[in-house]
Amino acid sequence: MAGRGRGRGRPSMSITTEQLGFAKGETLPPPVLQPPLKYPLLEYKPLPLNITTELSYLFELKKGYAEYLRESPNNVLPIVVKKDIERYSDRYQDLITDKSSYEIRYDWSRMPVELKRQLRKRKKQKLENPKKKQKHIDVESKLQELEKKESSQQSDVEEEEKEEEETEEKDDEQVEEEEEELDEEMDEGTDYANNYFDNGEGYDDEDDNLDDGPIY
Amino acid sequence: MSVMCRKLCSSILFEHFGQIVQCVAEDLFKHGARSLELIRYATDLPVTKVKEALCVLIKHGFVRYSRVERGLEFSLIYENVLLILRYPKYMFFIKTMCGDESEMILEEVLMNGYITASEVITKTYKKIEQSPSGRQPSVPVLKEKFELLVKNQFLTRSLCTDTVGGRTNEKPDFTLPNLNLTAIIKKIEGDNNSDPGDSKIYWKVNFDRLIQDLRDQIIVSAIRRRLDENAGELMRQLLFLMYLRTASWAHTSNPIPLTEIKEAVKKTSYPLLIHHLDQYLHLIEEDSSQFLKRVGDSGGGQFSVNMKEAFEQLAWATLENIVMERFGSKAARIFRLVRDKKYIEQEQIQQLAMIPAKEAKHLTYTLLQENYIQMQEMKKSGVSAAPIKTFFLFHIDLNVVVYMEVEHCYHALYNIMQRREYEVNSNKRMIDKQLRMQTLTTNLKEHGATEEQLAEIADLMTPSEKQQLEKVQNTIKKLGITELQIDDTLFLLTMYLRYH
C-alpha cells in the first residue's frame, strides 16, 4: 500500500467512497462496459405541442414561401444531359421550362460584370490552340486507320472520310457553345479516353460492309 | 460558425434554392472568402452554373463580394441565411401591423431579394386577382400600403454598396420615388412600353427594423405574462418613448420623464392603467426582471428601459426552463441555487437545496457533465495537491451556456429539417398523386363536370392511402411548427448574445 509509511491515518485513496455519496459497505455500481446508447431513453418527455391557429398560419406561410422559391428560377437547375432518343414530349417540355438564360433577370448595373457569361469573341481566341491540336491528332489517327484498311477496301475508306469530315464540321459548330464541353471533346482526342472495348455490336455491320463492297 | 451551423445553413438553402446553390454556399462557408475560380475548382460545377448560383445568392443578400487585386472575392453572410427561418414571422407581424396587402407586398420583396416598387405592385395586384378570396385589388391602395411599409421603415432602398464588402454602410435611404400610377395600371393591362418612373430604384426588407420589433414583442409579452395586460401596454408605450430618444441598439434608453409617460398612457384605451399608472410603474421597476430602472427623481421621476438587463433575465429564464424540462425540477432547483450564490460548494448545494446528498450529487454532476454548470478548483497555497485540500466551486458562466444552447438549437433544427425531408421523400409518390388529383378536380370543375365524375376521381385514392397521407401530412406539419418554435428560442438567445 502506497500510503502505509505515512502514518497519521491518512486515507490511502485520495477520494473516499463516502465523499461520492455512498454509505460504508454499500456496493459500488458495476463498471460500464458498453458505449452509451445512440438514442438514450428520455427520462423526461417533452411537452406536448399545442398547435394554435397562429402557428398553423405561420406554417402555411413557411411552406408557401419554400415551395415558391423552389419552383422559381432561383432554384438553379443542373444542365440536363440530353438523352439518347429524342422524345415527342420533349418538344412540349421545352415550352414549359423557361429556357432563357439567367442574365436577363438581373440588373447588371448593380451586379459584378464578372458573373455574366463570358463573351463569345474572347472565347474563340482562347480556344484556337486546343482546336489545332485536336485536328492534328485527328489526322494522325486517321492515317493509322487508313493504313489498316487500305489493304482491304478502298471505296469504304472514301466513305469514312466523308463521314469524318461531316463530324468535324459539326464539331466546329459546337465549339462556340461551352468551354467545358470543349474540354471534354479534347479529352476524347487523346488515346487515354479512347474506349478500346469492343462489345461486339459492330460485328454485324462490318459483315454487311464486306458483302456490299466491290467484288474483286 | 460551427459544423452544425454549416449543416443547418446548407439544408435551409437546399430547401429553398436547390442543390447547386447549396453546394456553392457550403463551399463559401467552409473556406471563407474566395474567388470564382476556386469555387468552381472545389465544387466541380460548370462555370455558368456557379455564376448563376452566385447571382441568386447575391440578390438575396446571402453573399457579398469585394474587389481584390485579382478579380472578385465572394463571402457568405450566414446570419442572413438563418433569417430565412424567421421569414414567416416577419410576414405575420406585418399582417397584424399593416394589413393583408402589406403582407403580400413584403412576401413579394422577400421572394425577390430586391425589387422595384412598380414591379412589386404589379405582382401583388396579379396575385390578389388570382387568389380565391375574390377580393378586387386596386393600384392606389397597394401604392398606399407600399408607402406605409416604407414610412415605418420596414422596407429600405437597396443600394449597390450593400453587397460590396469593405465599404462603410451608407445611411439607409427611405425617400419614395414618384410613381406614375397610370403607367402601372397600363402595365398590368399588358402594355410593356409604359414607364412607371422608378427604374433602377430597388427596395429590400429592412431586417434590422423587423428584428427590433420582434425583440419588443418579446419584452411586452414577458411583462404581460408576469403582471397583466395593462402592464404590457405600459411597457409598449415605454418602448415607443424609448425609440424617440435613443439609438436603436443602445443597451439602456435615455431617461424618460414621468410626465411624458403619463401623456402617452392617456392616449391609450386602458382606464385601469391610467388610474394606477404609478403603481404599475412601481411594479415593473421592483420586479426581479429589472426591465425598468428609476434613474432620477426630477420631474416626478425619470425612467430608463434596460434592454441589456432584460435580455439577460430572459436568457436566464429560458435556460432554467430548459434545465427543468431536461433534468427535472430538482435539477432546476440546483441550477437556480448555483446561479443565486454565484460560487458554491457541493456540501452547501445539498444543504440549501434540501435534496438528499446522493441525489444532489448525482444531479450536480449530471449538470456539470452536460455543461450547464461549470466547476472551478481552488487550491490552498503551499499545501500538496491532494483533492482533499482543494475546494470545488460550482458556478454558471452564462455566455458559455448560452452559446452551447444556441448550438443545440442549430442541431435540433437541422435534425428536424432532415426528418421532414425524409418524410416527404419517402411518401413522394402519394403526395404527388394527391397533387395530381387536386389539379384534375379543379380543372374538371371549371369545365362543369358532374358529381359522379368528381366522385370517381376521389375514389382513385384508396382509404388506406388517404389515412397514410393524412398521417404523413400531420407529421410534416408538426415538424414544421416545431422548427418555428425552436427558432423562437434561438432568436431570444441570439438577442442576448447581441447585447453582451
XYZ file of C-alpha atoms in Angstrom:
716
model
C 0.000 0.000 0.000
C 1.348 3.338 -1.004
C 0.072 5.268 1.969
C 1.342 2.851 4.638
C 4.503 4.618 5.629
C 2.969 7.994 6.203
C 1.019 7.217 9.317
C -1.342 9.726 10.833
C -4.326 7.833 9.489
C -4.265 9.387 6.094
C -6.588 7.580 3.739
C -4.832 5.530 1.146
C -7.038 6.793 -1.634
C -7.454 10.494 -2.294
C -11.220 10.235 -2.543
C -13.278 8.066 -0.253
C -16.436 6.409 -1.396
C -18.348 8.327 1.220
C -17.455 11.553 -0.475
C -19.201 10.387 -3.614
C -22.348 9.731 -1.664
C -22.091 6.017 -0.936
C -22.567 4.724 2.579
C -19.957 2.379 4.054
C -20.392 -1.172 2.930
C -22.709 -0.239 0.094
C -21.785 -1.943 -3.150
C -20.491 0.345 -5.850
C -22.242 0.250 -9.211
C -20.615 -2.109 -11.685
C -18.326 -0.528 -14.268
C -19.967 0.473 -17.530
C -18.504 -1.577 -20.315
C -20.734 -0.598 -23.218
C -20.839 2.578 -25.232
C -23.845 4.764 -24.464
C -26.984 4.217 -26.481
C -27.323 6.087 -29.721
C -30.822 7.160 -28.776
C -30.864 7.230 -24.983
C -34.203 6.779 -23.284
C -35.714 10.078 -22.329
C -36.188 10.496 -18.641
C -38.448 13.475 -19.131
C -40.833 13.544 -22.034
C -41.009 16.810 -23.968
C -44.080 18.957 -23.530
C -46.965 18.245 -25.864
C -47.114 20.527 -28.873
C -50.272 22.540 -28.935
C -50.952 23.821 -32.394
C -52.666 27.172 -32.380
C -54.230 28.738 -35.430
C -51.451 31.304 -35.431
C -48.820 28.594 -35.652
C -50.733 26.812 -38.392
C -50.865 30.017 -40.368
C -47.150 30.589 -39.850
C -46.509 27.073 -41.072
C -48.581 27.659 -44.197
C -46.587 30.819 -44.882
C -43.349 28.951 -44.432
C -44.418 26.145 -46.723
C -45.702 28.510 -49.366
C -42.515 30.521 -49.370
C -40.273 27.485 -49.678
C -42.392 25.994 -52.452
C -42.470 29.241 -54.393
C -38.708 29.648 -54.277
C -38.098 26.058 -55.249
C -40.211 26.382 -58.334
C -38.925 29.824 -59.281
C -35.828 30.322 -61.417
C -33.969 30.999 -58.195
C -33.582 27.264 -57.947
C -30.556 26.732 -60.154
C -31.050 23.545 -62.062
C -28.198 21.392 -63.290
C -27.550 21.077 -67.013
C -29.599 18.168 -68.210
C -27.662 15.730 -70.306
C -29.545 15.034 -73.486
C -30.981 11.586 -73.632
C -30.158 9.179 -76.423
C -33.554 9.373 -78.018
C -35.491 12.460 -78.893
C -38.913 12.055 -77.412
C -42.108 13.556 -78.640
C -42.878 15.051 -75.227
C -39.544 16.888 -75.191
C -40.863 19.448 -77.609
C -43.560 20.445 -75.186
C -41.264 20.217 -72.208
C -39.137 22.921 -73.794
C -42.123 25.180 -73.993
C -42.954 24.717 -70.334
C -39.490 25.279 -68.891
C -38.050 28.727 -69.215
C -35.024 28.351 -71.437
C -33.869 31.936 -71.278
C -30.507 32.455 -69.654
C -30.223 33.880 -66.172
C -28.627 37.124 -67.338
C -31.841 38.840 -68.326
C -33.197 38.546 -64.813
C -30.578 40.780 -63.268
C -29.832 44.443 -63.455
C -26.164 44.376 -64.331
C -25.562 47.913 -63.229
C -25.612 46.569 -59.692
C -24.034 43.174 -60.095
C -20.386 42.399 -60.809
C -19.979 42.004 -64.563
C -17.666 39.074 -63.958
C -20.701 36.966 -63.159
C -22.016 37.313 -66.666
C -21.400 34.531 -69.055
C -18.186 35.198 -70.975
C -18.427 36.849 -74.341
C -18.012 34.651 -77.343
C -15.279 36.635 -79.046
C -12.887 36.202 -76.232
C -13.616 32.558 -76.062
C -12.761 31.913 -79.670
C -9.349 33.460 -79.327
C -8.639 31.421 -76.288
C -9.778 28.221 -77.786
C -7.862 28.371 -81.017
C -4.890 26.454 -79.786
C -6.635 23.431 -78.424
C -8.616 23.214 -81.604
C -5.477 22.947 -83.720
C -4.069 20.280 -81.521
C -7.211 18.332 -81.807
C -7.093 18.429 -85.554
C -3.511 17.330 -85.552
C -4.280 14.290 -83.519
C -7.226 13.511 -85.653
C -5.089 13.452 -88.755
C -2.620 11.049 -87.222
C -5.184 8.649 -86.017
C -6.967 8.873 -89.289
C -3.792 7.998 -91.130
C -3.373 4.947 -88.984
C -6.855 3.892 -89.656
C -6.373 4.427 -93.319
C -3.282 2.241 -93.328
C -5.130 -0.536 -91.666
C -7.982 -0.508 -94.020
C -6.054 0.272 -97.175
C -5.312 -3.304 -97.897
C -8.908 -4.463 -97.640
C -11.122 -1.913 -99.315
C -10.722 1.416 -100.944
C -14.235 2.576 -101.538
C -15.111 2.188 -97.855
C -12.296 4.446 -96.882
C -13.658 7.134 -99.057
C -17.000 6.912 -97.383
C -15.463 7.098 -93.973
C -13.504 10.124 -94.928
C -16.666 11.837 -95.903
C -18.252 10.910 -92.614
C -15.402 12.232 -90.614
C -15.403 15.456 -92.463
C -19.010 15.824 -91.589
C -18.398 15.199 -87.926
C -15.631 17.742 -87.971
C -17.949 20.308 -89.343
C -20.330 19.578 -86.563
C -17.517 19.925 -84.089
C -16.820 23.378 -85.361
C -20.347 24.387 -84.692
C -20.217 23.071 -81.200
C -17.007 24.885 -80.385
C -18.920 28.030 -79.819
C -21.122 26.520 -77.198
C -19.282 25.949 -73.983
C -15.853 25.724 -72.553
C -16.426 22.607 -70.562
C -17.922 20.734 -73.420
C -14.882 21.522 -75.449
C -12.655 20.289 -72.711
C -14.392 17.001 -72.834
C -14.070 16.821 -76.563
C -10.397 17.455 -76.230
C -10.172 14.533 -73.905
C -11.731 12.389 -76.498
C -8.969 13.306 -78.867
C -6.304 11.672 -76.746
C -5.665 7.989 -76.577
C -6.459 7.787 -72.886
C -10.096 8.488 -73.416
C -10.466 6.048 -76.224
C -12.548 3.073 -75.446
C -10.883 0.014 -76.867
C -13.505 -2.283 -75.523
C -15.482 -3.908 -78.284
C -18.849 -5.141 -77.184
C -19.428 -6.932 -80.439
C -22.244 -4.749 -81.578
C -20.396 -3.543 -84.602
C -19.578 -7.043 -85.695
C -22.590 -7.467 -87.931
C -22.144 -4.106 -89.538
C -18.703 -4.970 -90.762
C -20.003 -8.131 -92.260
C -22.559 -6.164 -94.143
C -19.950 -3.868 -95.444
C -17.985 -6.788 -96.775
C -20.999 -8.037 -98.590
C -21.867 -4.739 -100.056
C -18.360 -3.870 -101.081
C -16.992 -4.357 -104.553
C -16.013 -7.825 -105.553
C -12.526 -8.224 -106.867
C -19.554 29.147 -37.123
C -19.673 25.538 -36.167
C -20.198 22.391 -38.149
C -23.835 22.279 -37.087
C -24.393 25.841 -38.190
C -22.904 24.982 -41.564
C -25.100 21.937 -41.947
C -28.163 23.916 -40.977
C -27.443 26.735 -43.437
C -26.773 24.175 -46.084
C -30.072 22.385 -45.604
C -32.007 25.661 -45.438
C -30.526 26.675 -48.771
C -31.235 23.264 -50.221
C -34.859 23.505 -49.221
C -35.275 26.869 -50.899
C -32.799 27.084 -53.735
C -31.836 23.557 -54.681
C -28.639 21.640 -54.823
C -26.308 23.831 -56.832
C -26.817 26.927 -54.715
C -26.373 24.783 -51.619
C -23.122 23.412 -52.988
C -21.675 26.850 -53.767
C -22.741 28.326 -50.425
C -21.365 25.416 -48.456
C -18.023 25.826 -50.151
C -18.017 29.513 -49.221
C -18.926 28.631 -45.650
C -16.086 26.135 -45.381
C -13.344 28.247 -46.857
C -14.375 31.820 -46.212
C -13.934 34.461 -48.872
C -12.661 33.117 -52.148
C -12.685 33.704 -55.860
C -14.897 32.312 -58.564
C -12.160 30.066 -59.924
C -11.567 28.417 -56.558
C -15.264 27.810 -56.035
C -15.502 26.225 -59.424
C -12.478 24.070 -58.727
C -13.754 22.887 -55.361
C -17.366 22.288 -56.310
C -16.648 20.747 -59.682
C -19.614 22.501 -61.263
C -19.759 24.219 -64.662
C -18.726 27.886 -64.535
C -22.061 29.175 -65.770
C -23.889 27.337 -63.020
C -21.555 28.655 -60.328
C -22.088 32.155 -61.671
C -25.839 31.714 -61.737
C -25.843 30.418 -58.175
C -23.740 33.357 -57.017
C -26.153 35.743 -58.696
C -29.062 34.220 -56.783
C -27.134 34.374 -53.514
C -26.089 37.989 -54.055
C -29.582 39.023 -54.989
C -31.000 37.625 -51.773
C -28.254 39.214 -49.723
C -26.584 35.991 -48.625
C -23.277 36.669 -50.343
C -21.241 39.834 -50.538
C -18.354 40.440 -52.841
C -15.315 42.610 -52.670
C -12.805 43.585 -55.272
C -9.270 42.438 -54.575
C -6.165 42.660 -56.745
C -7.075 39.738 -58.927
C -10.758 39.908 -59.629
C -13.544 39.345 -57.136
C -13.856 37.605 -53.831
C -17.126 36.255 -52.514
C -18.068 35.614 -48.925
C -21.150 34.168 -47.310
C -23.159 36.021 -44.655
C -24.519 33.019 -42.807
C -26.578 35.092 -40.372
C -28.762 36.196 -43.257
C -29.307 32.611 -44.325
C -30.553 31.753 -40.851
C -33.010 34.636 -41.125
C -34.999 32.607 -43.648
C -36.278 30.563 -40.725
C -37.925 33.703 -39.406
C -39.476 34.993 -42.639
C -42.964 33.660 -41.791
C -42.850 35.537 -38.506
C -41.955 38.775 -40.229
C -44.815 38.327 -42.664
C -47.232 37.599 -39.869
C -46.024 40.606 -37.924
C -46.585 42.876 -40.929
C -50.015 41.327 -41.417
C -51.049 42.320 -37.913
C -49.421 45.726 -38.168
C -50.287 46.934 -41.654
C -52.867 44.543 -43.082
C -53.094 41.768 -45.637
C -51.952 43.708 -48.691
C -48.814 44.825 -46.914
C -48.090 41.238 -46.003
C -48.287 40.224 -49.647
C -46.031 43.092 -50.642
C -43.478 42.060 -48.061
C -43.690 38.466 -49.174
C -43.051 39.535 -52.747
C -39.988 41.520 -51.702
C -38.696 38.578 -49.676
C -39.141 36.298 -52.651
C -37.091 38.537 -54.897
C -34.374 39.816 -52.603
C -34.719 43.283 -54.034
C -37.291 44.664 -56.418
C -38.666 47.946 -57.771
C -41.815 49.473 -56.334
C -43.757 49.307 -59.580
C -42.887 45.681 -60.092
C -43.918 44.713 -56.595
C -47.244 46.482 -57.009
C -47.857 44.796 -60.357
C -47.069 41.367 -58.991
C -49.154 41.782 -55.866
C -52.051 43.064 -57.942
C -51.982 39.950 -60.079
C -51.669 37.724 -57.063
C -54.712 39.207 -55.377
C -56.620 38.951 -58.616
C -55.892 35.251 -58.840
C -56.473 34.451 -55.194
C -59.678 32.556 -54.460
C -60.847 35.122 -51.900
C -62.388 37.155 -54.696
C -61.143 40.492 -53.476
C -60.761 43.226 -56.002
C -57.281 44.740 -55.928
C -56.654 48.379 -56.638
C -53.396 50.022 -57.573
C -53.770 53.171 -55.435
C -54.446 51.084 -52.324
C -51.411 48.947 -52.991
C -49.290 52.026 -53.520
C -50.545 53.414 -50.237
C -49.692 50.191 -48.456
C -46.261 50.186 -50.007
C -45.672 53.728 -48.809
C -46.883 52.739 -45.359
C -44.271 49.998 -45.239
C -41.553 52.419 -46.273
C -42.731 55.042 -43.813
C -42.490 52.525 -40.999
C -39.025 51.640 -42.294
C -39.895 48.003 -42.902
C -38.602 48.447 -46.420
C -35.497 50.348 -47.347
C -33.766 51.240 -50.550
C -31.386 48.587 -51.730
C -28.158 50.277 -52.700
C -25.409 48.888 -54.855
C -22.998 49.181 -51.987
C -24.989 46.833 -49.771
C -23.383 43.711 -51.064
C -19.942 45.166 -51.653
C -17.798 44.416 -48.659
C -15.212 46.700 -47.161
C -17.082 49.955 -47.503
C -18.885 51.560 -44.622
C -22.609 51.265 -44.876
C -24.250 54.421 -46.012
C -27.258 55.692 -44.179
C -30.429 53.829 -45.069
C -32.441 55.721 -47.613
C -36.220 55.845 -47.283
C -37.107 58.501 -49.844
C -40.007 57.468 -52.002
C -39.878 57.723 -55.778
C -42.624 59.431 -57.745
C -44.669 56.586 -59.024
C -46.640 57.000 -62.199
C -49.874 55.233 -61.290
C -51.439 55.281 -64.733
C -48.328 53.704 -66.178
C -48.506 50.927 -63.614
C -52.135 50.284 -64.423
C -51.261 50.161 -68.093
C -48.502 47.730 -67.374
C -50.885 45.468 -65.523
C -53.158 45.526 -68.521
C -50.315 44.254 -70.660
C -48.711 47.347 -72.111
C -44.988 46.886 -71.683
C -43.881 50.221 -73.048
C -45.156 52.453 -70.269
C -42.554 53.691 -67.809
C -43.655 53.762 -64.164
C -40.838 56.149 -63.321
C -38.815 54.152 -60.848
C -36.450 52.049 -62.889
C -33.308 51.104 -61.009
C -34.747 52.148 -57.652
C -34.825 48.902 -55.745
C -36.274 48.081 -52.351
C -35.357 45.409 -49.881
C -36.588 44.320 -46.477
C -35.099 46.216 -43.558
C -34.371 43.247 -41.324
C -32.820 45.345 -38.608
C -36.099 47.097 -38.037
C -38.092 43.845 -38.050
C -35.696 42.249 -35.599
C -36.204 45.190 -33.266
C -39.942 44.769 -33.485
C -39.799 41.081 -32.670
C -37.500 41.941 -29.781
C -40.050 44.427 -28.452
C -42.778 41.839 -28.795
C -40.804 39.505 -26.564
C -40.357 42.187 -23.914
C -44.010 43.219 -23.960
C -45.318 39.677 -23.802
C -42.904 38.871 -20.985
C -44.272 41.739 -18.905
C -47.816 40.842 -19.837
C -47.366 37.301 -18.669
C -45.619 38.361 -15.488
C -48.068 41.061 -14.445
C -51.112 41.687 -16.601
C -52.481 43.192 -19.808
C -52.211 46.758 -18.504
C -48.575 46.406 -17.582
C -47.913 45.007 -21.042
C -49.472 48.068 -22.611
C -47.415 50.336 -20.359
C -44.259 48.533 -21.467
C -45.266 49.003 -25.105
C -45.665 52.738 -24.530
C -42.327 52.887 -22.744
C -40.614 51.171 -25.671
C -42.272 53.601 -28.029
C -40.956 56.525 -25.976
C -37.568 54.882 -25.979
C -37.472 54.911 -29.792
C -37.964 58.657 -29.797
C -34.825 59.420 -27.860
C -32.401 56.535 -28.118
C -30.272 54.862 -30.782
C -31.854 51.626 -31.873
C -29.470 49.131 -30.321
C -28.391 51.032 -27.203
C -28.088 48.987 -24.012
C -30.205 51.340 -21.963
C -32.575 54.045 -23.059
C -32.086 57.689 -22.249
C -34.159 58.767 -19.225
C -37.878 59.131 -19.880
C -39.673 61.635 -17.608
C -42.858 60.588 -15.854
C -44.893 63.402 -17.406
C -44.286 62.069 -20.869
C -45.224 58.573 -19.834
C -48.452 59.947 -18.388
C -49.295 61.741 -21.590
C -48.591 58.714 -23.727
C -50.687 56.483 -21.479
C -53.613 58.904 -21.548
C -53.983 58.334 -25.263
C -54.471 54.598 -24.764
C -57.795 52.977 -24.003
C -56.818 51.304 -20.769
C -58.699 53.094 -17.957
C -57.208 50.916 -15.236
C -53.719 51.715 -16.424
C -54.366 55.461 -16.466
C -55.742 55.252 -12.970
C -52.983 53.151 -11.445
C -50.049 54.320 -13.533
C -47.766 54.967 -10.570
C -48.434 51.563 -9.114
C -47.788 49.819 -12.408
C -44.539 51.704 -12.927
C -43.527 50.749 -9.429
C -44.376 47.105 -10.059
C -42.331 46.864 -13.229
C -39.470 48.683 -11.585
C -39.469 46.481 -8.474
C -39.830 43.278 -10.445
C -36.861 40.955 -10.397
C -36.715 41.080 -14.169
C -35.358 44.645 -13.977
C -36.663 45.806 -17.337
C -37.123 49.311 -15.974
C -34.888 51.412 -13.794
C -35.535 54.614 -11.946
C -32.619 56.857 -12.753
C -33.672 60.209 -11.288
C -36.300 61.942 -9.209
C -36.657 65.217 -11.056
C -39.982 65.901 -12.721
C -41.790 63.183 -10.806
C -39.238 60.548 -11.723
C -37.011 59.571 -14.632
C -37.172 56.051 -16.008
C -34.863 54.147 -18.254
C -35.542 50.911 -20.106
C -32.701 48.468 -19.643
C -32.607 46.191 -22.672
C -29.332 44.557 -21.804
C -30.517 43.536 -18.374
C -33.891 42.483 -19.740
C -32.362 40.020 -22.154
C -30.030 38.665 -19.539
C -33.039 37.916 -17.347
C -34.933 36.380 -20.248
C -31.956 34.209 -21.158
C -31.734 33.004 -17.569
C -35.408 32.171 -17.540
C -35.085 30.260 -20.804
C -32.131 28.264 -19.526
C -33.928 27.460 -16.285
C -36.849 26.136 -18.254
C -34.569 24.053 -20.441
C -32.891 22.517 -17.382
C -36.287 21.905 -15.829
C -37.628 20.072 -18.856
C -34.478 18.089 -19.449
C -33.431 17.087 -15.962
C -36.469 17.636 -13.767
C -37.473 20.185 -11.173
C -34.858 19.164 -8.628
C -32.080 19.809 -11.095
C -33.667 23.153 -11.893
C -33.609 23.949 -8.188
C -29.884 23.237 -8.080
C -29.359 25.308 -11.210
C -31.163 28.271 -9.679
C -29.232 27.863 -6.448
C -25.877 27.921 -8.190
C -26.978 30.953 -10.132
C -28.079 32.689 -6.980
C -24.930 32.019 -4.948
C -22.523 32.699 -7.837
C -19.901 30.282 -6.415
C -20.974 27.398 -4.243
C -19.552 24.170 -2.847
C -21.097 20.745 -3.175
C -21.813 20.490 0.566
C -23.762 23.722 0.530
C -25.760 22.708 -2.521
C -27.266 19.687 -0.866
C -27.945 21.600 2.335
C -29.562 24.630 0.757
C -31.461 22.809 -1.950
C -32.753 20.368 0.646
C -32.143 17.380 -1.552
C -30.641 14.115 -0.182
C -26.872 14.088 -0.559
C -26.644 11.279 -3.057
C -29.314 12.643 -5.355
C -27.949 16.156 -5.134
C -24.514 14.947 -6.146
C -25.882 12.922 -8.986
C -27.863 15.872 -10.336
C -24.987 18.317 -9.894
C -22.593 16.040 -11.712
C -25.095 15.459 -14.476
C -25.458 19.200 -14.939
C -21.692 19.537 -14.889
C -21.303 16.780 -17.434
C -23.856 18.375 -19.738
C -22.065 21.700 -19.338
C -24.952 23.559 -17.743
C -22.779 24.410 -14.746
C -19.042 24.880 -14.578
C -16.540 23.879 -11.932
C -13.708 25.922 -10.517
C -10.877 24.378 -8.500
C -9.468 26.383 -5.613
C -6.239 25.110 -4.099
C -4.847 26.132 -0.784
C -1.444 27.561 -1.485
C 1.615 25.784 -0.135
C -0.165 22.506 0.511
C 0.134 19.403 -1.588
C -2.291 18.997 -4.433
C -4.338 16.304 -2.746
C -8.002 16.699 -3.651
C -8.999 16.892 -0.033
C -7.204 20.190 0.259
C -8.950 21.574 -2.797
C -12.280 23.298 -2.955
C -14.505 22.611 -5.880
C -16.721 25.582 -6.504
C -19.617 25.300 -8.883
C -20.718 28.301 -10.891
C -22.500 29.185 -14.119
C -20.863 31.017 -16.968
C -23.937 32.356 -18.728
C -22.178 33.110 -22.004
C -20.816 29.588 -22.268
C -24.197 28.037 -21.527
C -25.997 30.312 -23.987
C -23.506 29.516 -26.743
C -23.999 25.833 -26.053
C -27.762 26.219 -26.156
C -27.552 28.074 -29.471
C -25.603 25.123 -30.803
C -28.311 22.793 -29.516
C -30.899 24.870 -31.359
C -28.929 24.605 -34.595
C -28.606 20.901 -34.080
C -32.283 20.392 -33.339
C -33.316 22.487 -36.335
C -31.019 20.554 -38.594
C -32.296 17.210 -37.347
C -35.901 18.280 -37.779
C -35.305 19.506 -41.300
C -33.628 16.221 -42.190
C -36.510 14.288 -40.751
C -39.040 16.393 -42.612
C -37.224 15.885 -45.856
C -37.094 12.164 -45.210
C -40.847 12.080 -44.580
C -41.506 13.997 -47.775
C -39.191 11.861 -49.869
C -40.400 8.523 -48.600
C -44.011 9.474 -49.334
C -43.332 11.390 -52.505
C -45.440 9.148 -54.676
C -48.517 9.641 -52.578
C -48.100 13.379 -52.197
C -47.649 13.745 -55.946
C -50.724 11.660 -56.555
C -52.792 13.876 -54.336
C -51.493 16.955 -56.114
C -52.434 15.497 -59.484
C -55.886 14.637 -58.223
C -56.365 18.140 -56.926
C -55.452 19.760 -60.220
C -57.647 17.307 -62.048
C -60.685 18.053 -59.911
C -60.247 21.810 -60.160
C -59.858 21.513 -63.921
C -62.959 19.398 -64.236
C -64.944 21.673 -62.012
C -64.132 24.580 -64.272
C -65.407 22.620 -67.228
C -68.569 21.798 -65.363
C -68.119 18.154 -64.524
C -70.881 16.137 -62.913
C -70.830 14.943 -59.331
C -70.247 11.396 -60.483
C -67.066 12.277 -62.309
C -65.702 14.106 -59.291
C -66.540 11.188 -57.031
C -64.762 8.886 -59.452
C -61.601 10.908 -59.142
C -61.893 10.995 -55.390
C -62.100 7.207 -55.438
C -58.730 6.971 -57.138
C -57.158 7.071 -53.708
C -57.862 4.100 -51.510
C -58.995 4.699 -47.910
C -55.743 3.289 -46.543
C -53.798 5.641 -48.750
C -55.844 8.566 -47.558
C -55.194 7.584 -43.974
C -51.498 7.264 -44.577
C -51.371 10.596 -46.381
C -53.131 12.356 -43.561
C -50.703 10.873 -41.092
C -47.710 11.999 -43.131
C -49.053 15.489 -43.586
C -49.696 15.773 -39.887
C -46.147 14.707 -39.128
C -44.743 17.233 -41.590
C -46.862 19.984 -40.131
C -45.817 19.112 -36.609
C -42.159 19.149 -37.577
C -42.576 22.478 -39.339
C -44.226 24.048 -36.328
C -41.537 22.703 -34.052
C -38.998 24.412 -36.255
C -40.786 27.708 -35.782
C -40.834 27.265 -32.036
C -37.187 26.351 -31.784
C -36.453 29.453 -33.781
C -38.200 31.484 -31.075
C -35.703 30.207 -28.528
C -32.860 30.773 -30.943
C -33.977 34.335 -31.515
C -34.102 35.120 -27.810
C -30.654 33.661 -27.213
C -29.099 35.487 -30.164
C -30.626 38.701 -28.857
C -28.904 38.047 -25.547
C -25.596 37.479 -27.307
C -26.067 40.645 -29.306
C -26.345 42.717 -26.156
C -23.460 41.056 -24.304
